[in-house]
Coordinates of C-alpha atoms in Angstrom, one line a residue:
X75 CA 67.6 -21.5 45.8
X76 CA 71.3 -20.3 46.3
X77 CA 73.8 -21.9 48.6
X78 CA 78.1 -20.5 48.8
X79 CA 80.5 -22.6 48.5
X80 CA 83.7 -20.4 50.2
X81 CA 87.7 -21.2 50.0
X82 CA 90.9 -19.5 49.5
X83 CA 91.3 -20.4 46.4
X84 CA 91.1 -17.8 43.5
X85 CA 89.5 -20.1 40.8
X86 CA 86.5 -22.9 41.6
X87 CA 88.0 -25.8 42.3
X88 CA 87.7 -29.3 41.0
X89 CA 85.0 -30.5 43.5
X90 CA 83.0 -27.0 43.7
X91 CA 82.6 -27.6 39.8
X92 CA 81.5 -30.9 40.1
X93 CA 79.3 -30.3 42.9
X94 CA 77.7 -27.2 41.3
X95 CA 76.4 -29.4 38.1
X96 CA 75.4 -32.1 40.4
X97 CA 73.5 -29.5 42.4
X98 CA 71.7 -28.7 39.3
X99 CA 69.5 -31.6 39.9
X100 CA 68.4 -30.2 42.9
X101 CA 67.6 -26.7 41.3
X102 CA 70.3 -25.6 43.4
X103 CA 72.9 -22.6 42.4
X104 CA 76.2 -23.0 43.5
X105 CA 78.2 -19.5 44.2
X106 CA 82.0 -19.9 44.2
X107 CA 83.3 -17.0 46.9
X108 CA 86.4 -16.3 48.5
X109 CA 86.5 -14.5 52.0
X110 CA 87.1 -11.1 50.3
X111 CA 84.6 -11.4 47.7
X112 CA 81.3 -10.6 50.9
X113 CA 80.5 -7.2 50.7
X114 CA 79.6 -6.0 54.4
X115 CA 78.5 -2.9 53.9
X116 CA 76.0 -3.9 51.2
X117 CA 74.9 -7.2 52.6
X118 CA 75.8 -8.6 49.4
X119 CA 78.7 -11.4 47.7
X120 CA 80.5 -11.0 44.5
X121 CA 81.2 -14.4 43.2
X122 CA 80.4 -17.0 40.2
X123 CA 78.4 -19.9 39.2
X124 CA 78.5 -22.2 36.7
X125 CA 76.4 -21.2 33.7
X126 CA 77.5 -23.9 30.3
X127 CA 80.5 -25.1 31.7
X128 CA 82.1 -21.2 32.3
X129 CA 82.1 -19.7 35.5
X130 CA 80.7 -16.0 35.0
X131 CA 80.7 -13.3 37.6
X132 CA 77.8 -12.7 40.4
X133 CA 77.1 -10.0 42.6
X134 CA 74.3 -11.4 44.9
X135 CA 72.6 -11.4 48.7
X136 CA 74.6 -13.1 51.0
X137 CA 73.5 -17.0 50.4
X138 CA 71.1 -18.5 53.4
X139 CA 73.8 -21.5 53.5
X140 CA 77.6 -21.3 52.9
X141 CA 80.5 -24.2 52.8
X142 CA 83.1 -23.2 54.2
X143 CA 86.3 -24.3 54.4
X144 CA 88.2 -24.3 57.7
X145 CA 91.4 -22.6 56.6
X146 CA 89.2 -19.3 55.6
X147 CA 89.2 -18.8 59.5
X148 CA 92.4 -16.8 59.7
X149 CA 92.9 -13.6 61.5
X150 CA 92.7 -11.4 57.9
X151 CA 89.4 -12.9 57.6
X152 CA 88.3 -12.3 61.2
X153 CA 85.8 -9.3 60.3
X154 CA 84.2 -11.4 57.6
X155 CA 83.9 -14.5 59.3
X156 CA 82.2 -13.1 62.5
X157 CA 80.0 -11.0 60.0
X158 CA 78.9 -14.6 58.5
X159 CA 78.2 -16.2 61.5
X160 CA 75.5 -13.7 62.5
X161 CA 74.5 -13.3 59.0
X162 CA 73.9 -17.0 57.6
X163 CA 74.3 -20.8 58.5
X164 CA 77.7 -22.1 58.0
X165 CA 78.3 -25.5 57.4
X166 CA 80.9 -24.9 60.5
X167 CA 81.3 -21.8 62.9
X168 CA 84.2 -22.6 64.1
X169 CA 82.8 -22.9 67.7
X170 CA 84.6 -24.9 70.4
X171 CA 87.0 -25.8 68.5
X172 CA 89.4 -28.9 70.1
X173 CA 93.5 -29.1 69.2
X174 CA 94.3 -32.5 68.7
X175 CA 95.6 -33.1 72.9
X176 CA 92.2 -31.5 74.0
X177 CA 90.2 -34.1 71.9
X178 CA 92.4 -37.2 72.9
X179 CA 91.6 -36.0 76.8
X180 CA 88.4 -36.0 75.8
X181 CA 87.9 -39.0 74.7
X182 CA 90.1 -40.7 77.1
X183 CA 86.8 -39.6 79.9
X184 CA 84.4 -41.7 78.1
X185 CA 83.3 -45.7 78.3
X186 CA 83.0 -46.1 74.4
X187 CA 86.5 -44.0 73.3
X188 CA 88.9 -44.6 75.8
X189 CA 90.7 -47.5 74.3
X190 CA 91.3 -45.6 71.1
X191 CA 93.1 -42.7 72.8
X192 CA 96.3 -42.2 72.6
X193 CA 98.8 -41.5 75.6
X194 CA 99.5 -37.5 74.4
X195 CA 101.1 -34.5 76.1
X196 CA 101.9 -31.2 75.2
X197 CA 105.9 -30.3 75.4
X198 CA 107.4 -27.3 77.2
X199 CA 110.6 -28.7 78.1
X200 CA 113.4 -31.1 76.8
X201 CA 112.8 -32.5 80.3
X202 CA 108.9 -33.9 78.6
X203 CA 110.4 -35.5 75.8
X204 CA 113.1 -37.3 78.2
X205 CA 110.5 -38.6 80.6
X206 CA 107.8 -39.1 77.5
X207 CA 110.9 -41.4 76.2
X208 CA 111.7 -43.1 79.6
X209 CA 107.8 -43.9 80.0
X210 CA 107.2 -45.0 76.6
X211 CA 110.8 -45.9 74.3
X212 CA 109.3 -44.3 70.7
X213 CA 107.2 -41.3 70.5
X214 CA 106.0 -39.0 67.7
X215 CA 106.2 -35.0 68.1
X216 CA 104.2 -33.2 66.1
X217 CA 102.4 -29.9 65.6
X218 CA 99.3 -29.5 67.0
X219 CA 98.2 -27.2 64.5
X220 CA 99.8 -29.6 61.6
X221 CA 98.6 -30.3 57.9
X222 CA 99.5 -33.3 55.7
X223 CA 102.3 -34.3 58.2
X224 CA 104.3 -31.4 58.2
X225 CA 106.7 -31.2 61.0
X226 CA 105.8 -34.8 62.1
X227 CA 109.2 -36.6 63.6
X228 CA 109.6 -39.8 65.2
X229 CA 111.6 -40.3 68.0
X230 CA 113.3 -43.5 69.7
X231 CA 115.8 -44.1 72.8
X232 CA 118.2 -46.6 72.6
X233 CA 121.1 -47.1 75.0
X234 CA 122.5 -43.2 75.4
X235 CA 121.8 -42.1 71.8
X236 CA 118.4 -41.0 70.4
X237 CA 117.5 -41.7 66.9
X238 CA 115.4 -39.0 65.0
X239 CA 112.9 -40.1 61.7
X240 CA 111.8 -37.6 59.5
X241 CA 109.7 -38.1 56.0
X242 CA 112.4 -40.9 54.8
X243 CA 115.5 -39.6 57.0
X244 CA 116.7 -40.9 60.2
X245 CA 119.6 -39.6 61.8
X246 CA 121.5 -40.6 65.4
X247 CA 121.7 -37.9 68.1
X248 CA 123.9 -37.4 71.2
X249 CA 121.8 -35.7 74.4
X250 CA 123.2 -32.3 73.4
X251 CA 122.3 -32.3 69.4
X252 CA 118.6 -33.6 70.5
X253 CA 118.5 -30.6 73.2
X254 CA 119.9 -28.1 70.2
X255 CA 117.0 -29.8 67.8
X256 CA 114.4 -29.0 70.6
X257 CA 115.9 -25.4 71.0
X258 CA 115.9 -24.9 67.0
X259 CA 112.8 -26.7 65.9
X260 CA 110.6 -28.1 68.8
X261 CA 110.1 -25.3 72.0
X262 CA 107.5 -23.0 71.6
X263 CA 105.6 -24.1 68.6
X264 CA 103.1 -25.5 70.1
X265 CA 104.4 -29.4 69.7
X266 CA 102.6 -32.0 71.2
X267 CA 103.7 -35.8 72.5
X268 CA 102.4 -39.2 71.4
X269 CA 103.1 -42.8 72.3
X270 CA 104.4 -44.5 69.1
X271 CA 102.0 -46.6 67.2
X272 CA 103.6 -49.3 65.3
X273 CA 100.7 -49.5 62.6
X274 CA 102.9 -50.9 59.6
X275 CA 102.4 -53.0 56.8
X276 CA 104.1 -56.5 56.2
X277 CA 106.3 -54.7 54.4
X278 CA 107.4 -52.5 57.4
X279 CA 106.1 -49.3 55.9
X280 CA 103.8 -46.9 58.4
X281 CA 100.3 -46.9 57.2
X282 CA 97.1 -45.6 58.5
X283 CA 93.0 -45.7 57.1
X284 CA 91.6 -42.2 56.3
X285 CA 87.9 -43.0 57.3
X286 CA 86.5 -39.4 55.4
X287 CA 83.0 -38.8 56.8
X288 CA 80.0 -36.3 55.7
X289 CA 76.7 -35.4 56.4
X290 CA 74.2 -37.3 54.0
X291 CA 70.7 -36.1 52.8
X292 CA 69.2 -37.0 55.8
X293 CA 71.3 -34.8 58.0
X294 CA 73.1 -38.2 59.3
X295 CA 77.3 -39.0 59.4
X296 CA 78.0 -41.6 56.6
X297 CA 81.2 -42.9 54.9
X298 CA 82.4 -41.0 51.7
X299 CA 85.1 -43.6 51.5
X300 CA 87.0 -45.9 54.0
X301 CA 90.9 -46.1 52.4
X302 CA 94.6 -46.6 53.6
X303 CA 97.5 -44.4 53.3
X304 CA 100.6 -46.0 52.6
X305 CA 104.3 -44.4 53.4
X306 CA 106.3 -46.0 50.9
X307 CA 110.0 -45.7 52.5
X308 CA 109.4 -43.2 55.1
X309 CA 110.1 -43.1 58.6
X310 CA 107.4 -41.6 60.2
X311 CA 104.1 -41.6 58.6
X312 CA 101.9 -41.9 56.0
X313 CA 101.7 -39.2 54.0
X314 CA 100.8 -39.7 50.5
X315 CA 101.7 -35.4 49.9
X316 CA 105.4 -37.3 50.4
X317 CA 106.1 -40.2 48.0
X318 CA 103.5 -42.5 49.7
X319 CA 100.2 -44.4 48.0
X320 CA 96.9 -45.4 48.3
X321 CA 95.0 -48.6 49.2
X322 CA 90.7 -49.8 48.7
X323 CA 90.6 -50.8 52.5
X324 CA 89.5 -54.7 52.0
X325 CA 92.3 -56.0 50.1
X326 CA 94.6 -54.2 52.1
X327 CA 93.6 -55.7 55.2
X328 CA 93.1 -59.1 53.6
X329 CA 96.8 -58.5 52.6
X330 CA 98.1 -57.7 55.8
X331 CA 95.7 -58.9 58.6
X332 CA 94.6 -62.5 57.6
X333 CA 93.1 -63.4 60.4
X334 CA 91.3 -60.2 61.9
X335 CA 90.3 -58.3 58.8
X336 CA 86.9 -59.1 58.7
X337 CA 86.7 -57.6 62.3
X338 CA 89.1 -54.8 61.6
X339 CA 86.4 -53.3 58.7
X340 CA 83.3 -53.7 61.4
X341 CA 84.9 -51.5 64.1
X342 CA 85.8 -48.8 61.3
X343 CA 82.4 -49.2 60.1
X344 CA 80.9 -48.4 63.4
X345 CA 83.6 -45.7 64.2
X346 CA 82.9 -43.6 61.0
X347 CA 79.2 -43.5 62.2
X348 CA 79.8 -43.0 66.0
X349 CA 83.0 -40.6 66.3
X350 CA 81.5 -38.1 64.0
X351 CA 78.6 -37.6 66.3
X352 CA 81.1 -37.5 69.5
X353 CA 83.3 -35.1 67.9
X354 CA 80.2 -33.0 67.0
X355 CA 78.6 -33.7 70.8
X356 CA 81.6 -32.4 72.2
X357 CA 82.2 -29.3 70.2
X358 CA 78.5 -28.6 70.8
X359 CA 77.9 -27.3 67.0
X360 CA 77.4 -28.0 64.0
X361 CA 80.0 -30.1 61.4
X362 CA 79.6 -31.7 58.1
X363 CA 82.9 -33.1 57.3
X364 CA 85.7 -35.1 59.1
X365 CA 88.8 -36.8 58.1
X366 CA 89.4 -39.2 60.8
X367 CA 93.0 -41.0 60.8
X368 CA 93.2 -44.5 62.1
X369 CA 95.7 -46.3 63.1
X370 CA 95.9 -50.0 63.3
X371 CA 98.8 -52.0 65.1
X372 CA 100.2 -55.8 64.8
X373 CA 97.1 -57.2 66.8
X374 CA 94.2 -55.5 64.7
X375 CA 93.3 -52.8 67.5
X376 CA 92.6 -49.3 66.8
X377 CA 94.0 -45.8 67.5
X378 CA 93.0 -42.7 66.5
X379 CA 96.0 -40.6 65.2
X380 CA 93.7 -37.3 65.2
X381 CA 90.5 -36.0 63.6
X382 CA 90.8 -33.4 60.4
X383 CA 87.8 -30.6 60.4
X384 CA 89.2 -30.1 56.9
X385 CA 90.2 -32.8 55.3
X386 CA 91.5 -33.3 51.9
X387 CA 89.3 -34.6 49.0
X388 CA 91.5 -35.3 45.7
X389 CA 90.8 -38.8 46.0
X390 CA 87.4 -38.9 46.5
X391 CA 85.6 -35.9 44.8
X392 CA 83.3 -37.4 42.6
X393 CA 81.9 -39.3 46.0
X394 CA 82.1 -36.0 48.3
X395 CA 80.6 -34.0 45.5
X396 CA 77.2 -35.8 45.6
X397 CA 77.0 -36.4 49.1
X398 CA 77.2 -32.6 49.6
X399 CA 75.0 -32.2 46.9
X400 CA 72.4 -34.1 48.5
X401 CA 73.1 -32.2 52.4
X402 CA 72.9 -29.1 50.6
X403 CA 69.2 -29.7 50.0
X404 CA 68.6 -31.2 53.7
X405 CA 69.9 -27.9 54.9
X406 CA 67.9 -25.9 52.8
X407 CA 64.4 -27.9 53.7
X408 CA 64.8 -28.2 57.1
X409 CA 67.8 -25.9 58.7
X410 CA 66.5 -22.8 56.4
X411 CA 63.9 -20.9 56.7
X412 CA 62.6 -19.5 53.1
X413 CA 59.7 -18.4 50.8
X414 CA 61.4 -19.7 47.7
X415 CA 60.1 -23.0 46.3
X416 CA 61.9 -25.5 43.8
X417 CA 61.0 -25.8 40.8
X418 CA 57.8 -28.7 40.3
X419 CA 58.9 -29.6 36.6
X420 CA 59.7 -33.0 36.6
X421 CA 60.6 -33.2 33.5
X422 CA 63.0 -30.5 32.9
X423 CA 64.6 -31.5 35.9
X424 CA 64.7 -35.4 34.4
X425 CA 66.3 -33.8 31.2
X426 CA 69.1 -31.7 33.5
X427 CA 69.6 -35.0 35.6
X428 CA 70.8 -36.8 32.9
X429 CA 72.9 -33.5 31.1
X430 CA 74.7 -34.2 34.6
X431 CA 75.0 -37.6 35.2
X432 CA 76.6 -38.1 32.1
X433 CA 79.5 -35.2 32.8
X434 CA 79.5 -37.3 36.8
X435 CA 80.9 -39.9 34.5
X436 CA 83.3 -38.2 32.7
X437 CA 84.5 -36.6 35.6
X438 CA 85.0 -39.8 36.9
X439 CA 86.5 -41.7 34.1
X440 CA 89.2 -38.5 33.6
X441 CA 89.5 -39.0 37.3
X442 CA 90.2 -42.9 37.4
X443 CA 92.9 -42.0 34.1
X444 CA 94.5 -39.3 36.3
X445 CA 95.1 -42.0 39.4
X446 CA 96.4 -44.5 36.8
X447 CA 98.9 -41.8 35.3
X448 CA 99.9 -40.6 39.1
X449 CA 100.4 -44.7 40.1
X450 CA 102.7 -45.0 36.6
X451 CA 104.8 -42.0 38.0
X452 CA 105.1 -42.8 41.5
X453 CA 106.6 -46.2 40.2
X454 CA 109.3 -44.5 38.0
X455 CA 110.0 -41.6 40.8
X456 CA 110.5 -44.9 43.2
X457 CA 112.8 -46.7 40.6
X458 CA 115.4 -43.7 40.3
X459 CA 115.3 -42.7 44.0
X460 CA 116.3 -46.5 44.8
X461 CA 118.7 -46.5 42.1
X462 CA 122.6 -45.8 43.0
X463 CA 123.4 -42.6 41.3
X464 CA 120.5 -40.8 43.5
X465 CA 121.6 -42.5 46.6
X466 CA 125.1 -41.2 46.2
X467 CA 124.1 -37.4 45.5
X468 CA 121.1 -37.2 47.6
X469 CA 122.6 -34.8 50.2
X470 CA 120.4 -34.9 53.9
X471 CA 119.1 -31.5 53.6
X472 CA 116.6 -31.5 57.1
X473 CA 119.7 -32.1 58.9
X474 CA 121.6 -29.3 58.0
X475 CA 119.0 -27.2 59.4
X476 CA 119.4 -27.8 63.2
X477 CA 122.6 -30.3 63.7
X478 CA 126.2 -27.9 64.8
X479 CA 129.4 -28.6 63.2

């Protein structure tokens, strides 16, 4: 039996290697294919699969099940896509899809979400970041079509001057230099309003907990992995793509919330299970991965910063890879309709299970001496941007963009 795993990138990547040798078990073949690589006129893909450790090239019938990743829906792709949807079962179509203001309304309707919302509004005008400020002091703007925190700013009224965060920057702005950063940066982009969330560590730096969810081999939402994001130095958020770091979720709160961790992990436990299937109930379709960004302030309660349909798995791929793995073959029993059998010998499949358990290992021993060797770095990187000399020639460079002289 053949499944697709589709993304933009021109060679497999890390966890579409490790999830084709795990799939192996399953007597599942894993085909690596791109948007561009489905034939249309001849019903028919052109991609690879991993044969002794090489990926060699396949021309194929379209697979009865493909991955794909969300960032493959773009307009070059439209003809493709729509061809798919008709043609196969997607692990998502792309149907009713919700921006991150349409989800927090949402949610904000029903009994067991509404206190996790929070207050969000799209801008038009300088005039709804003014009253946003009046109503609320601190907001965040961001894009609602952001990824890894790009163009995420934090905003705060004090007296008559507003003060601006960005990634590690802050800068003060009179009324007229905010209205020429709204004019420059903010109107028509499709920004949206949120109350600030002080969700910060001891320490004072922003944090949040990535709760990364998939479908299981029952066809049920589980936990991949539960872990905080830490914003070492920054203003804003916690963005681990800009100088931040990682955190297993118990110590962290143990660390930081003495008193309320123990309660802190239940509700995230229940979340991960029960937001999934809201988020799925309300897009009316089919989904079988979330990234879902939690918030959690002073007192222990939770928010929900937004939900990724794509979210990122560099720190979790070995655990991803075999939950896939294991969905892949729920799909193909009981979504798929197929003559093909797998195979019945036990006991080449025993000798294959063990071929790949042993390289699951490796993978994640190389993986567990990569995260040591990134930690090592991230502690020298912080040592010479605190040190003077950088200080002194570090010149604001996101300032220059929209502040006059």
């Amino acid at each position: 039996m053949k499944i697709g795993i589709m993304t933009n990138f021109n060679r497999p990547t890390r966890l579409a290697e490790l999830t084709a040798i795990i799939c192996k078990y399953y007597d599942i073949e894993v085909i690596y294919l791109r948007p561009r690589d489905v034939n249309i006129e001849e019903d028919k893909v052109r991609g690879k699969v991993l044969v002794n450790n090489s990926w060699l090239s396949i021309e194929t019938e379209i697979p009865p099940f493909i991955d794909i990743a969300p960032y493959c829906y773009k307009r070059k792709n439209q003809e493709i896509t729509t061809y798919l949807r008709n043609k196969t079962f997607l692990s998502d179509n792309r149907d009713n899809v919700l921006s991150k203001q349409k989800l927090q309304d949402k949610l904000k309707s029903t009994v067991e979400f509404s206190d996790i919302v929070i207050p969000t509004q799209k801008i038009y005008s300088i005039n709804d970041i003014i009253d946003f400020l009046d109503k609320y002091t601190k907001v965040v703007m961001k894009p609602t079509n952001g990824i890894r925190g790009r163009g995420v700013y934090v905003l705060e009224k004090k007296n008559e001057c507003y003060y601006l965060g960005y990634q590690k920057e802050s800068v003060t702005l009179t009324y007229k230099e905010l209205e020429d950063f709204f004019q420059e940066n903010i109107k028509d982009r499709g920004f949206i309003l949120q109350k600030h969330i002080s969700s910060r560590t001891v320490q004072g730096d922003p944090f949040d907990c990535r709760v990364h969810v998939e479908k299981n081999q029952d066809g049920e939402w589980t936990s991949a992995k539960n872990y905080i994001r830490i914003g070492i130095g920054q203003k804003v958020i916690s963005n681990v793509n800009q100088g931040g770091g990682i955190s297993e979720l118990v110590p962290f709160l143990k660390s930081n919330f003495e008193d309320e961790w123990e309660n802190i992990v239940k509700k995230i436990n229940e979340l991960s299970v029960t937001l999934p299937r809201k988020v799925e109930e309300l897009r009316n379709t089919h989904i079988m991965s979330l990234g879902l960004d939690i918030g959690i302030d002073e007192n222990g309660s939770l928010y929900l910063f937004e939900v990724n349909d794509g979210p990122a798995t560099a720190t979790l791929t070995s655990e991803v890879a075999v939950l896939r793995s294991s969905y892949y073959k729920y799909i193909l029993e009981n979504c798929i309709n197929t003559s093909e059998k797998y195979s019945t010998d036990r006991e080449v499949i025993k000798k294959d299970y063990l071929i790949i358990e042993k390289k699951l290992n490796d993978y994640m021993k190389k993986n567990y001496e990569l995260e040591n060797q990134l930690n090592y770095y991230k502690k020298k990187y912080l040592s010479i941007e605190n040190s003077t000399s950088w200080f002194i020639t570090k010149p604001v460079r996101w300032l220059g963009s929209f502040k006059k002289k």
